[in-house]
Amino acid sequence: MTHASFLPLAAAFTLLASSPAHAQSTMQDMLSDKTPLTFIGLDFSEAKFVARYEFPGLDKQGTMFFVRWNALLQTEWAKYNLAEPLQLGNVPTLTQFVQEVNDRVDVQKAWATGDPVFDKERIPAMVKKYKTEGEEGMGCVFIVGSFNKTLEKGEFFVTFFDMKTKEVVHTERMVGKPFGFGERNFWAGAVTNVLEDIKKTYRNTWEQKFPKG
């Protein structure tokens, strides 16, 4: 083989080696419905609850109550889906991806007073724990910062991430006002409130912040 014929092969190998193995999902592609989105539910692994006596079901049932909250989002998809507020064709809800991290929570350490402060710097490490490697497109998780009955608010960090690489694409802190009857439905009301805010405000805000290429 001559030196001249070797150069193109070497150049091609260098180009291949430097190309990313997987193109990360983008907010632009998700908002334009070019890449699939999956809602994986509520991550309670770092959540705080104020005050303990306001959460009797959680106090008695432990992490099983997290399963009940997420099951509501999945079984009542028409009410708690992301497709409508984001104006997308189809967004399945698959909460099994957060079940493992929720199962590990020590509920006795989750009780708090006042207005707990959530450290956003934890979010990338939290997302890395989801077993979504075999999935396509983007995921969205509502990471719960706190459910605070005293202040009547649910704090969420709405986080979009690449399902394969588990790299965080965008996080938005949002607060929802809870409403409804019963402990589970009352706090699910805060989720409904956040979905309404996404529909009315944040969808357009994100489209302007992440314009189409």
mmCIF file with all atom_site columns, N, CA and C in Angstrom, residues 86-122:
data_model
loop_
_atom_site.group_PDB
_atom_site.id
_atom_site.type_symbol
_atom_site.label_atom_id
_atom_site.label_alt_id
_atom_site.label_comp_id
_atom_site.label_asym_id
_atom_site.label_entity_id
_atom_site.label_seq_id
_atom_site.pdbx_PDB_ins_code
_atom_site.Cartn_x
_atom_site.Cartn_y
_atom_site.Cartn_z
_atom_site.occupancy
_atom_site.B_iso_or_equiv
_atom_site.pdbx_formal_charge
_atom_site.auth_seq_id
_atom_site.auth_comp_id
_atom_site.auth_asym_id
_atom_site.auth_atom_id
_atom_site.pdbx_PDB_model_num
ATOM 1   N N  . LEU A 1 86  ? -47.638 19.587 26.528 1.00 0.00 ? 86  LEU A N  1
ATOM 2   C CA . LEU A 1 86  ? -46.487 19.816 25.660 1.00 0.00 ? 86  LEU A CA 1
ATOM 3   C C  . LEU A 1 86  ? -46.851 19.797 24.178 1.00 0.00 ? 86  LEU A C  1
ATOM 4   N N  . GLN A 1 87  ? -48.142 19.562 23.881 1.00 0.00 ? 87  GLN A N  1
ATOM 5   C CA . GLN A 1 87  ? -48.638 19.543 22.501 1.00 0.00 ? 87  GLN A CA 1
ATOM 6   C C  . GLN A 1 87  ? -47.906 18.489 21.664 1.00 0.00 ? 87  GLN A C  1
ATOM 7   N N  . LEU A 1 88  ? -47.808 17.288 22.225 1.00 0.00 ? 88  LEU A N  1
ATOM 8   C CA . LEU A 1 88  ? -47.143 16.182 21.545 1.00 0.00 ? 88  LEU A CA 1
ATOM 9   C C  . LEU A 1 88  ? -48.152 15.088 21.235 1.00 0.00 ? 88  LEU A C  1
ATOM 10  N N  . GLY A 1 89  ? -47.819 14.256 20.259 1.00 0.00 ? 89  GLY A N  1
ATOM 11  C CA . GLY A 1 89  ? -48.744 13.211 19.835 1.00 0.00 ? 89  GLY A CA 1
ATOM 12  C C  . GLY A 1 89  ? -48.950 12.117 20.866 1.00 0.00 ? 89  GLY A C  1
ATOM 13  N N  . ASN A 1 90  ? -47.864 11.642 21.467 1.00 0.00 ? 90  ASN A N  1
ATOM 14  C CA . ASN A 1 90  ? -47.971 10.530 22.412 1.00 0.00 ? 90  ASN A CA 1
ATOM 15  C C  . ASN A 1 90  ? -46.819 10.581 23.401 1.00 0.00 ? 90  ASN A C  1
ATOM 16  N N  . VAL A 1 91  ? -47.151 10.556 24.682 1.00 0.00 ? 91  VAL A N  1
ATOM 17  C CA . VAL A 1 91  ? -46.132 10.504 25.737 1.00 0.00 ? 91  VAL A CA 1
ATOM 18  C C  . VAL A 1 91  ? -46.559 9.431  26.734 1.00 0.00 ? 91  VAL A C  1
ATOM 19  N N  . PRO A 1 92  ? -46.007 8.233  26.633 1.00 0.00 ? 92  PRO A N  1
ATOM 20  C CA . PRO A 1 92  ? -46.365 7.182  27.594 1.00 0.00 ? 92  PRO A CA 1
ATOM 21  C C  . PRO A 1 92  ? -45.854 7.502  28.989 1.00 0.00 ? 92  PRO A C  1
ATOM 22  N N  . THR A 1 93  ? -46.538 6.985  30.002 1.00 0.00 ? 93  THR A N  1
ATOM 23  C CA . THR A 1 93  ? -46.101 7.115  31.389 1.00 0.00 ? 93  THR A CA 1
ATOM 24  C C  . THR A 1 93  ? -45.651 5.747  31.880 1.00 0.00 ? 93  THR A C  1
ATOM 25  N N  . LEU A 1 94  ? -44.362 5.633  32.227 1.00 0.00 ? 94  LEU A N  1
ATOM 26  C CA . LEU A 1 94  ? -43.779 4.362  32.663 1.00 0.00 ? 94  LEU A CA 1
ATOM 27  C C  . LEU A 1 94  ? -43.029 4.599  33.977 1.00 0.00 ? 94  LEU A C  1
ATOM 28  N N  . THR A 1 95  ? -43.716 4.404  35.075 1.00 0.00 ? 95  THR A N  1
ATOM 29  C CA . THR A 1 95  ? -43.149 4.770  36.374 1.00 0.00 ? 95  THR A CA 1
ATOM 30  C C  . THR A 1 95  ? -42.219 3.719  36.975 1.00 0.00 ? 95  THR A C  1
ATOM 31  N N  . GLN A 1 96  ? -42.049 2.585  36.309 1.00 0.00 ? 96  GLN A N  1
ATOM 32  C CA . GLN A 1 96  ? -41.171 1.555  36.870 1.00 0.00 ? 96  GLN A CA 1
ATOM 33  C C  . GLN A 1 96  ? -39.721 2.026  36.963 1.00 0.00 ? 96  GLN A C  1
ATOM 34  N N  . PHE A 1 97  ? -39.354 3.038  36.178 1.00 0.00 ? 97  PHE A N  1
ATOM 35  C CA . PHE A 1 97  ? -37.969 3.507  36.192 1.00 0.00 ? 97  PHE A CA 1
ATOM 36  C C  . PHE A 1 97  ? -37.605 4.246  37.478 1.00 0.00 ? 97  PHE A C  1
ATOM 37  N N  . VAL A 1 98  ? -38.603 4.739  38.209 1.00 0.00 ? 98  VAL A N  1
ATOM 38  C CA . VAL A 1 98  ? -38.302 5.405  39.486 1.00 0.00 ? 98  VAL A CA 1
ATOM 39  C C  . VAL A 1 98  ? -38.624 4.527  40.684 1.00 0.00 ? 98  VAL A C  1
ATOM 40  N N  . GLN A 1 99  ? -39.231 3.382  40.454 1.00 0.00 ? 99  GLN A N  1
ATOM 41  C CA . GLN A 1 99  ? -39.661 2.553  41.581 1.00 0.00 ? 99  GLN A CA 1
ATOM 42  C C  . GLN A 1 99  ? -38.483 2.088  42.434 1.00 0.00 ? 99  GLN A C  1
ATOM 43  N N  . GLU A 1 100 ? -37.392 1.716  41.787 1.00 0.00 ? 100 GLU A N  1
ATOM 44  C CA . GLU A 1 100 ? -36.245 1.199  42.542 1.00 0.00 ? 100 GLU A CA 1
ATOM 45  C C  . GLU A 1 100 ? -35.656 2.256  43.464 1.00 0.00 ? 100 GLU A C  1
ATOM 46  N N  . VAL A 1 101 ? -35.507 3.492  42.952 1.00 0.00 ? 101 VAL A N  1
ATOM 47  C CA . VAL A 1 101 ? -34.929 4.540  43.815 1.00 0.00 ? 101 VAL A CA 1
ATOM 48  C C  . VAL A 1 101 ? -35.913 4.927  44.915 1.00 0.00 ? 101 VAL A C  1
ATOM 49  N N  . ASN A 1 102 ? -37.196 4.892  44.617 1.00 0.00 ? 102 ASN A N  1
ATOM 50  C CA . ASN A 1 102 ? -38.193 5.201  45.645 1.00 0.00 ? 102 ASN A CA 1
ATOM 51  C C  . ASN A 1 102 ? -38.255 4.121  46.719 1.00 0.00 ? 102 ASN A C  1
ATOM 52  N N  . ASP A 1 103 ? -38.061 2.873  46.323 1.00 0.00 ? 103 ASP A N  1
ATOM 53  C CA . ASP A 1 103 ? -38.093 1.766  47.280 1.00 0.00 ? 103 ASP A CA 1
ATOM 54  C C  . ASP A 1 103 ? -36.979 1.862  48.320 1.00 0.00 ? 103 ASP A C  1
ATOM 55  N N  . ARG A 1 104 ? -35.913 2.540  47.976 1.00 0.00 ? 104 ARG A N  1
ATOM 56  C CA . ARG A 1 104 ? -34.758 2.621  48.877 1.00 0.00 ? 104 ARG A CA 1
ATOM 57  C C  . ARG A 1 104 ? -34.868 3.741  49.918 1.00 0.00 ? 104 ARG A C  1
ATOM 58  N N  . VAL A 1 105 ? -35.908 4.557  49.816 1.00 0.00 ? 105 VAL A N  1
ATOM 59  C CA . VAL A 1 105 ? -36.037 5.712  50.710 1.00 0.00 ? 105 VAL A CA 1
ATOM 60  C C  . VAL A 1 105 ? -36.301 5.262  52.149 1.00 0.00 ? 105 VAL A C  1
ATOM 61  N N  . ASP A 1 106 ? -35.600 5.880  53.071 1.00 0.00 ? 106 ASP A N  1
ATOM 62  C CA . ASP A 1 106 ? -35.884 5.712  54.501 1.00 0.00 ? 106 ASP A CA 1
ATOM 63  C C  . ASP A 1 106 ? -36.852 6.823  54.876 1.00 0.00 ? 106 ASP A C  1
ATOM 64  N N  . VAL A 1 107 ? -38.142 6.495  54.919 1.00 0.00 ? 107 VAL A N  1
ATOM 65  C CA . VAL A 1 107 ? -39.167 7.506  55.157 1.00 0.00 ? 107 VAL A CA 1
ATOM 66  C C  . VAL A 1 107 ? -38.963 8.208  56.491 1.00 0.00 ? 107 VAL A C  1
ATOM 67  N N  . GLN A 1 108 ? -38.387 7.515  57.473 1.00 0.00 ? 108 GLN A N  1
ATOM 68  C CA . GLN A 1 108 ? -38.183 8.129  58.785 1.00 0.00 ? 108 GLN A CA 1
ATOM 69  C C  . GLN A 1 108 ? -37.214 9.323  58.722 1.00 0.00 ? 108 GLN A C  1
ATOM 70  N N  . LYS A 1 109 ? -36.417 9.388  57.661 1.00 0.00 ? 109 LYS A N  1
ATOM 71  C CA . LYS A 1 109 ? -35.491 10.507 57.491 1.00 0.00 ? 109 LYS A CA 1
ATOM 72  C C  . LYS A 1 109 ? -36.046 11.584 56.563 1.00 0.00 ? 109 LYS A C  1
ATOM 73  N N  . ALA A 1 110 ? -37.274 11.370 56.079 1.00 0.00 ? 110 ALA A N  1
ATOM 74  C CA . ALA A 1 110 ? -37.850 12.298 55.106 1.00 0.00 ? 110 ALA A CA 1
ATOM 75  C C  . ALA A 1 110 ? -38.733 13.369 55.744 1.00 0.00 ? 110 ALA A C  1
ATOM 76  N N  . TRP A 1 111 ? -39.006 13.243 57.039 1.00 0.00 ? 111 TRP A N  1
ATOM 77  C CA . TRP A 1 111 ? -39.828 14.251 57.707 1.00 0.00 ? 111 TRP A CA 1
ATOM 78  C C  . TRP A 1 111 ? -39.013 15.510 57.956 1.00 0.00 ? 111 TRP A C  1
ATOM 79  N N  . ALA A 1 112 ? -39.676 16.665 57.811 1.00 0.00 ? 112 ALA A N  1
ATOM 80  C CA . ALA A 1 112 ? -38.952 17.927 57.963 1.00 0.00 ? 112 ALA A CA 1
ATOM 81  C C  . ALA A 1 112 ? -39.865 18.981 58.568 1.00 0.00 ? 112 ALA A C  1
ATOM 82  N N  . THR A 1 113 ? -39.277 20.125 58.865 1.00 0.00 ? 113 THR A N  1
ATOM 83  C CA . THR A 1 113 ? -40.025 21.273 59.365 1.00 0.00 ? 113 THR A CA 1
ATOM 84  C C  . THR A 1 113 ? -39.655 22.489 58.522 1.00 0.00 ? 113 THR A C  1
ATOM 85  N N  . GLY A 1 114 ? -40.441 23.541 58.644 1.00 0.00 ? 114 GLY A N  1
ATOM 86  C CA . GLY A 1 114 ? -40.128 24.772 57.919 1.00 0.00 ? 114 GLY A CA 1
ATOM 87  C C  . GLY A 1 114 ? -40.314 24.615 56.421 1.00 0.00 ? 114 GLY A C  1
ATOM 88  N N  . ASP A 1 115 ? -39.377 25.164 55.658 1.00 0.00 ? 115 ASP A N  1
ATOM 89  C CA . ASP A 1 115 ? -39.411 25.102 54.188 1.00 0.00 ? 115 ASP A CA 1
ATOM 90  C C  . ASP A 1 115 ? -38.084 24.518 53.707 1.00 0.00 ? 115 ASP A C  1
ATOM 91  N N  . PRO A 1 116 ? -37.998 23.194 53.565 1.00 0.00 ? 116 PRO A N  1
ATOM 92  C CA . PRO A 1 116 ? -36.729 22.542 53.218 1.00 0.00 ? 116 PRO A CA 1
ATOM 93  C C  . PRO A 1 116 ? -36.159 23.056 51.894 1.00 0.00 ? 116 PRO A C  1
ATOM 94  N N  . VAL A 1 117 ? -34.839 23.132 51.842 1.00 0.00 ? 117 VAL A N  1
ATOM 95  C CA . VAL A 1 117 ? -34.139 23.576 50.631 1.00 0.00 ? 117 VAL A CA 1
ATOM 96  C C  . VAL A 1 117 ? -33.564 22.365 49.917 1.00 0.00 ? 117 VAL A C  1
ATOM 97  N N  . PHE A 1 118 ? -33.893 22.234 48.630 1.00 0.00 ? 118 PHE A N  1
ATOM 98  C CA . PHE A 1 118 ? -33.409 21.117 47.829 1.00 0.00 ? 118 PHE A CA 1
ATOM 99  C C  . PHE A 1 118 ? -32.161 21.541 47.064 1.00 0.00 ? 118 PHE A C  1
ATOM 100 N N  . ASP A 1 119 ? -31.158 20.686 47.054 1.00 0.00 ? 119 ASP A N  1
ATOM 101 C CA . ASP A 1 119 ? -29.901 20.960 46.354 1.00 0.00 ? 119 ASP A CA 1
ATOM 102 C C  . ASP A 1 119 ? -29.999 20.468 44.908 1.00 0.00 ? 119 ASP A C  1
ATOM 103 N N  . LYS A 1 120 ? -30.121 21.397 43.960 1.00 0.00 ? 120 LYS A N  1
ATOM 104 C CA . LYS A 1 120 ? -30.247 21.037 42.544 1.00 0.00 ? 120 LYS A CA 1
ATOM 105 C C  . LYS A 1 120 ? -29.016 20.323 42.007 1.00 0.00 ? 120 LYS A C  1
ATOM 106 N N  . GLU A 1 121 ? -27.874 20.512 42.672 1.00 0.00 ? 121 GLU A N  1
ATOM 107 C CA . GLU A 1 121 ? -26.640 19.884 42.202 1.00 0.00 ? 121 GLU A CA 1
ATOM 108 C C  . GLU A 1 121 ? -26.728 18.356 42.290 1.00 0.00 ? 121 GLU A C  1
ATOM 109 N N  . ARG A 1 122 ? -27.674 17.842 43.048 1.00 0.00 ? 122 ARG A N  1
ATOM 110 C CA . ARG A 1 122 ? -27.833 16.389 43.177 1.00 0.00 ? 122 ARG A CA 1
ATOM 111 C C  . ARG A 1 122 ? -28.488 15.749 41.950 1.00 0.00 ? 122 ARG A C  1
#
